[in-house]
Short mmCIF file of C-alpha atoms and ligand atoms in Angstrom, two decimals:
data_model
loop_
_atom_site.label_atom_id
_atom_site.label_comp_id
_atom_site.label_asym_id
_atom_site.label_seq_id
_atom_site.Cartn_x
_atom_site.Cartn_y
_atom_site.Cartn_z
CA MET A 9 -39.51 14.29 -5.12
CA ARG A 10 -37.97 14.82 -1.70
CA PRO A 11 -36.33 11.73 -0.14
CA GLU A 12 -37.68 10.86 3.28
CA LEU A 13 -35.79 12.26 6.16
CA THR A 14 -35.08 9.65 8.90
CA LEU A 15 -32.08 8.27 10.62
CA PRO A 16 -31.31 4.68 9.82
CA THR A 17 -33.48 2.48 12.14
CA GLY A 18 -30.54 0.71 13.70
CA HIS A 19 -29.36 4.07 15.12
CA ALA A 20 -32.70 5.24 16.50
CA SER A 21 -32.47 3.64 19.93
CA SER A 22 -30.74 6.36 22.02
CA PRO A 23 -32.72 9.27 23.45
CA THR A 24 -30.69 11.68 21.25
CA ASP A 25 -31.56 9.75 18.17
CA ARG A 26 -35.21 9.56 19.03
CA ARG A 27 -35.18 13.38 19.51
CA LEU A 28 -33.42 13.82 16.15
CA ASN A 29 -35.92 11.60 14.37
CA ALA A 30 -38.83 13.53 15.86
CA LEU A 31 -37.18 16.75 14.63
CA LEU A 32 -36.71 15.24 11.14
CA ARG A 33 -40.34 14.18 11.01
CA HIS A 34 -41.40 17.61 11.99
CA LEU A 35 -39.17 19.25 9.36
CA SER A 36 -40.40 17.05 6.58
CA SER A 37 -44.07 17.65 7.43
CA SER A 38 -43.72 21.37 7.70
CA SER A 39 -41.67 21.69 4.52
CA SER A 40 -44.19 19.54 2.55
CA SER A 41 -46.84 22.16 3.35
CA SER A 42 -44.65 25.08 2.18
CA SER A 43 -44.61 26.84 -1.17
CA SER A 44 -43.25 25.17 -4.34
CA ALA A 45 -40.53 27.77 -4.64
CA MET A 46 -39.23 26.71 -1.31
CA ASP A 47 -39.48 23.15 -2.41
CA THR A 48 -37.04 23.67 -5.23
CA ASN A 49 -34.67 26.22 -3.70
CA ASN A 50 -34.55 25.90 0.02
CA SER A 51 -35.61 22.43 0.86
CA ILE A 52 -33.75 20.50 3.54
CA SER A 53 -32.34 17.35 2.07
CA PRO A 54 -29.96 14.89 3.66
CA SER A 55 -26.48 15.78 2.54
CA PRO A 56 -23.13 14.40 3.63
CA THR A 57 -22.65 17.58 5.71
CA SER A 58 -25.97 17.39 7.43
CA ALA A 59 -25.76 17.46 11.15
CA PHE A 60 -28.31 14.64 11.15
CA GLN A 61 -26.20 12.32 9.09
CA HIS A 62 -24.89 9.83 11.65
CA ASP A 63 -23.86 7.06 9.29
CA SER A 64 -20.35 7.47 7.79
CA VAL A 65 -19.59 6.22 4.26
CA PHE A 66 -16.67 4.55 5.96
CA SER A 67 -18.69 2.74 8.66
CA HIS A 68 -17.93 -0.64 7.07
CA VAL A 69 -14.19 -0.07 7.65
CA VAL A 70 -12.85 -2.53 10.21
CA GLN A 71 -10.19 -1.76 12.77
CA ALA A 72 -6.82 -2.90 11.47
CA PRO A 73 -4.28 -4.53 13.68
CA GLU A 74 -1.15 -2.59 14.62
CA ASP A 75 1.99 -3.30 12.62
CA PRO A 76 3.86 -6.30 14.21
CA ILE A 77 7.03 -4.23 14.64
CA LEU A 78 6.04 -0.59 14.81
CA GLY A 79 2.95 -1.49 16.87
CA VAL A 80 5.24 -2.72 19.70
CA THR A 81 6.40 0.96 20.16
CA VAL A 82 2.72 2.11 20.20
CA ALA A 83 2.06 -0.40 23.10
CA TYR A 84 5.22 0.60 24.86
CA ASN A 85 4.31 4.30 24.73
CA LYS A 86 1.02 3.53 26.50
CA ASP A 87 2.68 1.70 29.43
CA PRO A 88 3.19 4.01 32.44
CA SER A 89 5.70 1.68 34.17
CA PRO A 90 8.99 3.32 35.06
CA VAL A 91 10.87 0.01 34.35
CA LYS A 92 9.46 -0.51 30.81
CA LEU A 93 11.93 -1.38 28.07
CA ASN A 94 11.36 -1.24 24.34
CA LEU A 95 13.36 -3.95 22.54
CA GLY A 96 10.95 -4.08 19.58
CA VAL A 97 11.94 -1.77 16.77
CA GLY A 98 15.52 -1.86 15.52
CA ALA A 99 16.60 1.54 16.71
CA TYR A 100 19.94 2.30 18.34
CA ARG A 101 19.98 3.56 21.94
CA THR A 102 22.87 4.86 24.01
CA GLU A 103 23.99 3.31 27.29
CA GLU A 104 21.51 5.88 28.86
CA GLY A 105 18.73 4.42 26.77
CA LYS A 106 18.48 7.59 24.63
CA PRO A 107 18.18 7.88 20.78
CA LEU A 108 21.54 8.92 19.29
CA VAL A 109 22.23 11.59 16.69
CA LEU A 110 25.77 10.95 15.47
CA ASN A 111 28.24 13.81 16.03
CA VAL A 112 29.26 13.60 12.41
CA VAL A 113 25.61 14.05 11.41
CA ARG A 114 25.32 17.17 13.60
CA LYS A 115 28.52 18.53 12.02
CA ALA A 116 27.21 17.87 8.52
CA GLU A 117 23.87 19.53 9.39
CA GLN A 118 25.71 22.54 10.73
CA GLN A 119 27.60 22.87 7.45
CA LEU A 120 24.31 22.70 5.51
CA VAL A 121 22.76 25.35 7.71
CA ASN A 122 25.75 27.64 7.40
CA ASP A 123 25.84 27.39 3.63
CA ARG A 124 23.66 30.35 2.50
CA ALA A 125 23.91 29.18 -1.09
CA ARG A 126 21.80 26.11 -0.33
CA VAL A 127 18.20 26.18 -1.51
CA LYS A 128 15.16 24.06 -1.04
CA GLU A 129 14.34 23.49 -4.71
CA TYR A 130 12.91 20.18 -5.86
CA LEU A 131 15.56 17.48 -6.42
CA PRO A 132 15.39 15.62 -9.77
CA ILE A 133 13.09 12.58 -9.83
CA ILE A 134 15.99 10.27 -9.06
CA GLY A 135 17.34 12.46 -6.27
CA LEU A 136 20.66 14.12 -5.50
CA ALA A 137 23.22 13.01 -8.14
CA GLU A 138 26.26 13.17 -5.78
CA PHE A 139 24.40 11.09 -3.13
CA ASN A 140 23.57 8.47 -5.71
CA LYS A 141 27.18 8.19 -6.92
CA LEU A 142 28.64 8.01 -3.38
CA SER A 143 26.00 5.48 -2.24
CA ALA A 144 26.89 3.16 -5.12
CA LYS A 145 30.52 3.53 -4.18
CA LEU A 146 29.77 2.65 -0.58
CA ILE A 147 28.05 -0.58 -1.28
CA PHE A 148 29.89 -1.82 -4.38
CA GLY A 149 33.38 -0.51 -3.40
CA ALA A 150 35.29 2.47 -4.77
CA ASP A 151 37.07 0.26 -7.38
CA SER A 152 34.02 -1.53 -8.62
CA PRO A 153 34.26 -2.30 -12.33
CA ALA A 154 30.52 -2.05 -12.67
CA ILE A 155 30.65 1.59 -11.56
CA GLN A 156 33.63 2.40 -13.69
CA GLU A 157 31.86 0.95 -16.73
CA ASN A 158 28.74 3.01 -15.98
CA ARG A 159 26.68 -0.16 -15.74
CA VAL A 160 25.05 0.84 -12.46
CA THR A 161 22.02 3.09 -12.10
CA THR A 162 21.41 4.48 -8.64
CA VAL A 163 18.28 6.36 -7.56
CA GLN A 164 17.67 8.03 -4.23
CA CYS A 165 14.58 6.58 -2.52
CA LEU A 166 12.71 6.81 0.76
CA SER A 167 15.00 4.81 2.96
CA GLY A 168 15.31 1.07 2.61
CA THR A 169 11.57 0.42 2.40
CA GLY A 170 11.10 2.98 -0.43
CA SER A 171 14.08 1.54 -2.29
CA LEU A 172 12.66 -1.98 -2.06
CA ARG A 173 9.30 -0.79 -3.17
CA VAL A 174 10.62 1.08 -6.18
CA GLY A 175 12.80 -1.87 -7.18
CA ALA A 176 9.88 -4.21 -6.91
CA GLU A 177 7.57 -1.95 -8.92
CA PHE A 178 10.22 -1.82 -11.66
CA LEU A 179 10.60 -5.65 -11.67
CA ALA A 180 6.83 -6.17 -11.83
CA LYS A 181 6.63 -3.92 -14.86
CA HIS A 182 9.79 -4.88 -16.75
CA TYR A 183 11.13 -8.24 -15.63
CA HIS A 184 9.96 -11.51 -17.12
CA GLN A 185 9.58 -13.36 -13.82
CA ARG A 186 7.12 -12.11 -11.17
CA THR A 187 8.05 -14.52 -8.36
CA ILE A 188 10.33 -13.39 -5.52
CA TYR A 189 11.74 -15.80 -3.01
CA VAL A 190 12.29 -14.40 0.51
CA PRO A 191 14.09 -16.17 3.34
CA LEU A 192 12.00 -17.89 6.03
CA PRO A 193 11.71 -15.98 8.27
CA THR A 194 12.35 -12.49 6.96
CA TRP A 195 11.67 -8.88 7.93
CA GLY A 196 7.87 -8.73 8.25
CA ASN A 197 7.37 -5.96 5.78
CA HIS A 198 9.11 -7.72 2.87
CA PRO A 199 6.06 -9.83 1.77
CA LYS A 200 3.77 -6.80 1.98
CA VAL A 201 6.08 -4.52 0.04
CA PHE A 202 6.57 -7.05 -2.74
CA THR A 203 2.96 -8.26 -2.99
CA LEU A 204 1.65 -4.72 -3.23
CA ALA A 205 4.14 -3.96 -5.93
CA GLY A 206 2.69 -6.86 -7.99
CA LEU A 207 5.19 -9.65 -7.29
CA SER A 208 4.26 -13.04 -6.07
CA VAL A 209 6.07 -13.99 -2.84
CA LYS A 210 7.50 -17.48 -2.06
CA THR A 211 9.88 -18.51 0.66
CA TYR A 212 13.14 -20.40 0.83
CA ARG A 213 14.38 -22.18 3.94
CA TYR A 214 16.89 -20.15 5.90
CA TYR A 215 16.80 -20.62 9.68
CA ASP A 216 16.97 -23.84 11.52
CA PRO A 217 15.33 -23.50 15.00
CA ALA A 218 17.06 -26.71 16.21
CA THR A 219 20.58 -25.34 15.70
CA ARG A 220 19.61 -21.70 15.85
CA GLY A 221 21.74 -21.37 12.76
CA LEU A 222 21.56 -21.45 9.03
CA ASN A 223 19.61 -24.24 7.31
CA PHE A 224 22.15 -24.20 4.46
CA GLN A 225 21.08 -27.45 2.91
CA GLY A 226 17.42 -26.37 2.91
CA LEU A 227 18.39 -23.02 1.37
CA LEU A 228 20.38 -24.65 -1.50
CA GLU A 229 17.56 -27.13 -2.19
CA ASP A 230 14.85 -24.48 -2.30
CA LEU A 231 16.80 -22.08 -4.48
CA GLY A 232 17.90 -25.05 -6.62
CA SER A 233 14.24 -25.92 -7.31
CA ALA A 234 13.11 -22.33 -7.93
CA PRO A 235 12.03 -21.59 -11.48
CA ALA A 236 14.75 -20.21 -13.74
CA GLY A 237 14.90 -16.39 -13.56
CA ALA A 238 13.06 -16.07 -10.21
CA ILE A 239 14.00 -13.06 -8.10
CA VAL A 240 15.72 -13.89 -4.76
CA LEU A 241 15.70 -11.49 -1.86
CA LEU A 242 18.99 -11.70 0.08
CA HIS A 243 19.83 -9.90 3.28
CA ALA A 244 23.29 -8.43 2.51
CA CYS A 245 24.32 -8.81 6.17
CA ALA A 246 22.93 -9.04 9.70
CA HIS A 247 19.87 -10.98 8.69
CA ASN A 248 16.69 -9.70 10.30
CA PRO A 249 15.20 -11.19 12.43
CA THR A 250 17.53 -14.16 13.00
CA GLY A 251 21.00 -12.52 13.16
CA VAL A 252 22.33 -15.53 11.21
CA ASP A 253 24.41 -14.86 8.09
CA PRO A 254 26.03 -17.32 5.62
CA THR A 255 29.82 -17.46 5.77
CA LEU A 256 31.76 -16.16 2.81
CA GLN A 257 32.21 -19.68 1.57
CA GLN A 258 28.51 -20.31 1.78
CA TRP A 259 27.82 -17.00 -0.05
CA GLU A 260 30.13 -18.25 -2.79
CA GLN A 261 28.08 -21.44 -3.10
CA ILE A 262 24.86 -19.41 -3.17
CA ARG A 263 26.27 -17.22 -5.85
CA GLN A 264 27.28 -20.15 -8.04
CA LEU A 265 23.92 -21.80 -7.67
CA MET A 266 22.02 -18.55 -8.38
CA ARG A 267 24.05 -17.69 -11.44
CA SER A 268 23.78 -21.21 -12.84
CA LYS A 269 19.97 -21.04 -12.48
CA LYS A 270 19.81 -17.43 -13.63
CA LEU A 271 18.12 -16.33 -10.47
CA LEU A 272 18.13 -12.54 -10.06
CA PRO A 273 19.60 -11.34 -6.73
CA PHE A 274 17.81 -8.43 -4.93
CA PHE A 275 19.94 -7.43 -1.97
CA ASP A 276 18.39 -5.64 0.99
CA SER A 277 21.27 -3.78 2.77
CA ALA A 278 19.76 -2.17 5.89
CA TYR A 279 22.65 -2.76 8.24
CA GLN A 280 25.92 -2.14 6.38
CA GLY A 281 28.55 -1.61 9.14
CA PHE A 282 26.30 -2.88 11.92
CA ALA A 283 27.22 -6.56 11.58
CA SER A 284 31.05 -6.39 11.90
CA GLY A 285 31.65 -2.68 12.45
CA SER A 286 33.29 -2.50 9.00
CA LEU A 287 31.50 -1.06 6.05
CA ASP A 288 33.58 -3.05 3.57
CA ALA A 289 33.33 -6.40 5.31
CA ASP A 290 29.51 -6.04 5.52
CA ALA A 291 29.25 -5.46 1.78
CA GLN A 292 31.23 -8.59 0.82
CA SER A 293 28.15 -10.63 -0.19
CA VAL A 294 26.94 -7.89 -2.59
CA ARG A 295 30.41 -7.38 -4.03
CA MET A 296 30.90 -11.05 -4.79
CA PHE A 297 27.76 -11.00 -6.96
CA VAL A 298 28.82 -7.79 -8.73
CA ALA A 299 32.36 -9.05 -9.31
CA ASP A 300 31.15 -11.90 -11.52
CA GLY A 301 29.79 -9.39 -14.05
CA GLY A 302 26.23 -10.48 -13.51
CA GLU A 303 23.13 -8.31 -12.81
CA CYS A 304 21.55 -7.57 -9.52
CA LEU A 305 19.52 -5.05 -7.46
CA ALA A 306 20.52 -3.51 -4.11
CA ALA A 307 18.34 -1.46 -1.69
CA GLN A 308 20.39 0.59 0.76
CA SER A 309 19.19 2.29 3.91
CA TYR A 310 20.99 4.96 6.05
CA ALA A 311 18.45 4.62 8.81
CA LYS A 312 20.57 2.48 11.10
CA ASN A 313 24.21 2.96 10.05
CA MET A 314 23.99 6.83 10.03
CA GLY A 315 21.14 6.99 12.52
CA LEU A 316 19.02 8.85 10.02
CA TYR A 317 15.79 6.84 10.66
CA GLY A 318 13.18 9.59 10.27
CA GLU A 319 15.01 11.35 7.51
CA ARG A 320 14.14 8.49 5.20
CA VAL A 321 17.38 8.33 3.22
CA GLY A 322 18.15 5.38 1.03
CA ALA A 323 19.06 4.28 -2.48
CA LEU A 324 18.16 1.65 -5.04
CA SER A 325 20.92 0.47 -7.36
CA ILE A 326 20.47 -1.75 -10.39
CA VAL A 327 23.59 -3.28 -11.81
CA CYS A 328 23.20 -4.02 -15.49
CA LYS A 329 25.26 -5.76 -18.15
CA THR A 330 25.96 -2.58 -20.19
CA ALA A 331 25.84 1.14 -19.77
CA ASP A 332 23.19 1.40 -22.44
CA VAL A 333 20.86 -0.90 -20.58
CA ALA A 334 21.56 0.96 -17.35
CA GLY A 335 20.49 4.20 -18.94
CA LYS A 336 17.24 2.83 -20.23
CA VAL A 337 16.52 1.17 -16.85
CA GLU A 338 17.09 4.55 -15.16
CA SER A 339 14.62 6.21 -17.53
CA GLN A 340 11.95 3.69 -16.54
CA LEU A 341 12.74 4.10 -12.82
CA LYS A 342 11.78 7.73 -13.23
CA LEU A 343 8.39 6.66 -14.57
CA VAL A 344 7.91 4.49 -11.43
CA ILE A 345 8.93 7.27 -9.05
CA ARG A 346 7.21 10.30 -10.52
CA PRO A 347 3.58 9.24 -9.92
CA MET A 348 4.47 7.66 -6.52
CA TYR A 349 6.06 10.65 -4.68
CA SER A 350 7.41 12.79 -7.52
CA ASN A 351 10.95 13.21 -6.10
CA PRO A 352 12.69 12.42 -2.84
CA PRO A 353 13.46 14.79 0.11
CA ILE A 354 16.64 16.83 0.04
CA HIS A 355 17.81 17.18 3.58
CA GLY A 356 18.86 13.61 4.57
CA ALA A 357 20.58 12.96 1.30
CA SER A 358 22.56 16.21 1.63
CA ILE A 359 23.77 15.02 5.07
CA VAL A 360 24.83 11.68 3.70
CA ALA A 361 26.58 13.31 0.73
CA ALA A 362 28.40 15.75 2.97
CA ILE A 363 29.73 12.87 5.07
CA LEU A 364 30.62 10.49 2.28
CA ARG A 365 32.45 13.17 0.22
CA ASP A 366 34.70 14.47 3.01
CA ARG A 367 37.60 12.27 4.06
CA ASN A 368 37.55 13.53 7.71
CA LEU A 369 33.83 13.26 8.18
CA TYR A 370 33.85 9.86 6.54
CA SER A 371 36.47 8.60 8.94
CA GLU A 372 34.61 10.12 11.91
CA TRP A 373 31.54 8.29 10.76
CA THR A 374 33.25 4.91 10.60
CA ILE A 375 34.55 5.39 14.20
CA GLU A 376 31.06 6.22 15.51
CA LEU A 377 29.56 3.36 13.52
CA LYS A 378 32.07 0.93 14.94
CA ALA A 379 31.34 2.19 18.50
CA MET A 380 27.62 1.45 17.95
CA ALA A 381 28.37 -2.03 16.62
CA ASP A 382 30.82 -2.73 19.57
CA ARG A 383 28.24 -1.60 22.16
CA ILE A 384 25.77 -4.07 20.67
CA ILE A 385 28.34 -6.85 20.79
CA SER A 386 29.09 -6.03 24.41
CA MET A 387 25.39 -6.23 25.19
CA ARG A 388 25.32 -9.74 23.71
CA HIS A 389 28.10 -10.80 26.10
CA GLN A 390 26.51 -9.13 29.08
CA LEU A 391 23.13 -10.74 28.44
CA CYS A 392 24.62 -14.16 27.88
CA ASP A 393 26.71 -13.95 31.05
CA ALA A 394 23.72 -12.73 33.05
CA LEU A 395 21.64 -15.73 31.96
CA ARG A 396 24.43 -18.15 32.72
CA ALA A 397 24.86 -16.55 36.16
CA ARG A 398 21.16 -17.17 36.84
CA GLY A 399 21.39 -20.75 35.68
CA THR A 400 18.66 -20.09 33.22
CA PRO A 401 17.83 -23.44 31.49
CA GLY A 402 19.03 -23.75 27.88
CA ASP A 403 22.04 -22.95 25.74
CA TRP A 404 22.25 -19.17 25.24
CA SER A 405 25.46 -19.11 23.19
CA HIS A 406 23.44 -18.04 20.12
CA ILE A 407 23.08 -14.61 21.73
CA ILE A 408 26.85 -14.13 21.18
CA LYS A 409 27.01 -15.98 17.83
CA GLN A 410 24.17 -14.00 16.13
CA ILE A 411 25.06 -10.85 14.25
CA GLY A 412 23.71 -7.28 13.90
CA MET A 413 20.99 -5.46 15.82
CA PHE A 414 18.83 -8.43 16.79
CA THR A 415 18.87 -11.66 18.78
CA PHE A 416 16.40 -14.27 17.82
CA THR A 417 16.01 -15.58 21.31
CA GLY A 418 13.95 -18.70 20.68
CA LEU A 419 11.38 -17.42 23.24
CA ASN A 420 7.80 -18.30 22.11
CA SER A 421 4.92 -15.88 21.85
CA LYS A 422 3.44 -16.95 25.22
CA GLN A 423 6.77 -16.18 26.88
CA VAL A 424 6.87 -12.82 25.17
CA THR A 425 3.40 -12.00 26.38
CA PHE A 426 4.42 -12.98 29.88
CA MET A 427 7.51 -10.81 29.77
CA THR A 428 5.53 -7.80 28.54
CA LYS A 429 2.80 -8.23 31.16
CA GLU A 430 4.95 -9.01 34.14
CA TYR A 431 8.20 -7.18 33.37
CA HIS A 432 7.08 -4.42 31.00
CA ILE A 433 9.60 -5.61 28.36
CA TYR A 434 8.37 -5.01 24.80
CA MET A 435 9.55 -7.10 21.84
CA THR A 436 8.10 -8.71 18.72
CA SER A 437 6.03 -11.80 19.29
CA ASP A 438 8.50 -14.00 17.35
CA GLY A 439 10.99 -13.63 20.26
CA ARG A 440 13.24 -11.10 18.48
CA ILE A 441 14.93 -8.59 20.73
CA SER A 442 16.73 -5.46 19.54
CA MET A 443 20.11 -5.65 21.29
CA ALA A 444 20.60 -1.97 20.39
CA GLY A 445 17.83 -1.10 22.82
CA LEU A 446 19.58 -2.68 25.78
CA SER A 447 22.12 -1.12 28.16
CA SER A 448 24.32 -2.37 31.02
CA LYS A 449 21.70 -0.99 33.41
CA THR A 450 18.80 -2.92 31.82
CA VAL A 451 20.47 -6.22 31.21
CA PRO A 452 19.71 -7.61 34.69
CA HIS A 453 16.02 -6.77 34.30
CA LEU A 454 15.88 -8.52 30.92
CA ALA A 455 17.79 -11.54 32.23
CA ASP A 456 15.37 -11.81 35.20
CA ALA A 457 12.44 -11.66 32.76
CA ILE A 458 13.90 -14.27 30.38
CA HIS A 459 14.68 -16.53 33.38
CA ALA A 460 11.14 -16.26 34.72
CA ALA A 461 9.64 -16.80 31.29
CA VAL A 462 11.72 -19.90 30.58
CA THR A 463 11.11 -21.42 33.96
CA ARG A 464 7.43 -20.54 34.41
CA VAL A 465 5.88 -20.44 30.91
CA VAL A 466 6.13 -23.34 28.42
N1 LIG B 263 15.12 -4.01 5.40
C1 LIG B 263 15.32 -4.67 6.66
C2 LIG B 263 15.89 -6.00 6.61
C3 LIG B 263 14.92 -4.02 7.77
O1 LIG B 263 15.11 -4.67 8.90
C4 LIG B 263 14.38 -2.73 7.74
C5 LIG B 263 13.93 -2.07 9.01
C6 LIG B 263 14.24 -2.09 6.50
C7 LIG B 263 14.60 -2.80 5.38
C8 LIG B 263 13.65 -0.75 6.30
O2 LIG B 263 14.22 0.28 6.99
P1 LIG B 263 14.05 1.78 6.60
O3 LIG B 263 13.75 2.55 7.75
O4 LIG B 263 12.90 1.88 5.54
O5 LIG B 263 15.34 2.17 5.90
N2 LIG B 263 13.68 -2.72 10.09
C9 LIG B 263 13.38 -2.19 11.38
C10 LIG B 263 12.37 -1.10 11.41
C11 LIG B 263 11.05 -1.35 10.70
O6 LIG B 263 10.52 -2.48 10.91
O7 LIG B 263 10.64 -0.44 10.01
C12 LIG B 263 12.96 -3.34 12.28
O8 LIG B 263 12.91 -4.49 11.84
O9 LIG B 263 12.77 -3.11 13.46
#
């Protein structure tokens, strides 16, 4: 039997739909009087490709909101204003407001292009071996006993996010505790990455809005009452979004507490070198945990510190108690990665390996990295001075005290909306600004906007 040919009634109101329905009625009545051979072979039936099919199988899909961080850039791109300023995403800009490709990266890329022996074959599932080895050295230190004892497995992943996701998938499959504690607040993508990997996300107190500093007591209490074995996400340095890091002494206390409660540290290292300008200083927290012989995970990103954002280069390392365990863990990581994206891309990892293996390129990199970190620090001073000069109500010293790419201004979401509407300044609604997006030329405009927001919007 032929199904009846009509458009859904809800869609029959426009003139076009009425015409189409009349056509459909005509077609069904004329075909019902045709021969039986036509009926079976040439009949017109509604198919997904029919020109008359107006209703999508996806029509129930609702419009999703933009990402709270990357969506800021989407809104910024739509704004025609010549004074617009994007302080949303954590991406480094020069004094001229332009994205920066490091000179050392251009040199490494040139080497790669000139090397005719290079091919574009698939990498192994865990990526470029030399990149993995050098990445582990970069974060754990060249003299790390864990590396020397082959207790570390490192796999190349899709930047920091991919490394977190692979680590979380592995933990959800192979670790006895499924709860991960993240700081409050944390990078907005953390809870999504971990939940989708199958972990259950809880928070520990981290930031105190009253002092605009660390709520150390709250942190110790919350980790102290976490169930034994729980996973704890720690920002290795330059905490995002607050720019507030524990001191080395506080790290030591955190380490002792976590080890005594057998909590498993999972470090997110997205800003090594960006906090202090020194790659070694910024890895101290991680190295303290590895030095005690205990186990931990670390997700590394080269997006910011090598400016390789879109190349998606990163690494996941899992430090184990023995080489034997590390080998088995690695074999299971392959089973996580293979059905997810098979193997990682070759280009970015080759750039990183070229820089990390060569003494001259490495030292050039550290100089360029320090210059980026220093420019951000200078922006902190300039913005703080500009607000003081305007007599903007409030204590703005936290702009100088906070560390890394971001300042957690303390501006509320209404003030942020005001600044976007009136001054075309784009930032995340929690009041975080990317200091790396600021330049000497744009500081006055931002200071004017903050002054107006603080004095006119409560
Ligand atoms: N961890 C943290 C703490 C982080 O801030 C980011 C990126 C990442 C991981 C992931 O970076 P990847 O590009 O996957 O290596 N943060 C900036 C960009 C973003 O949200 O994607 C940001 O906060 O603006």
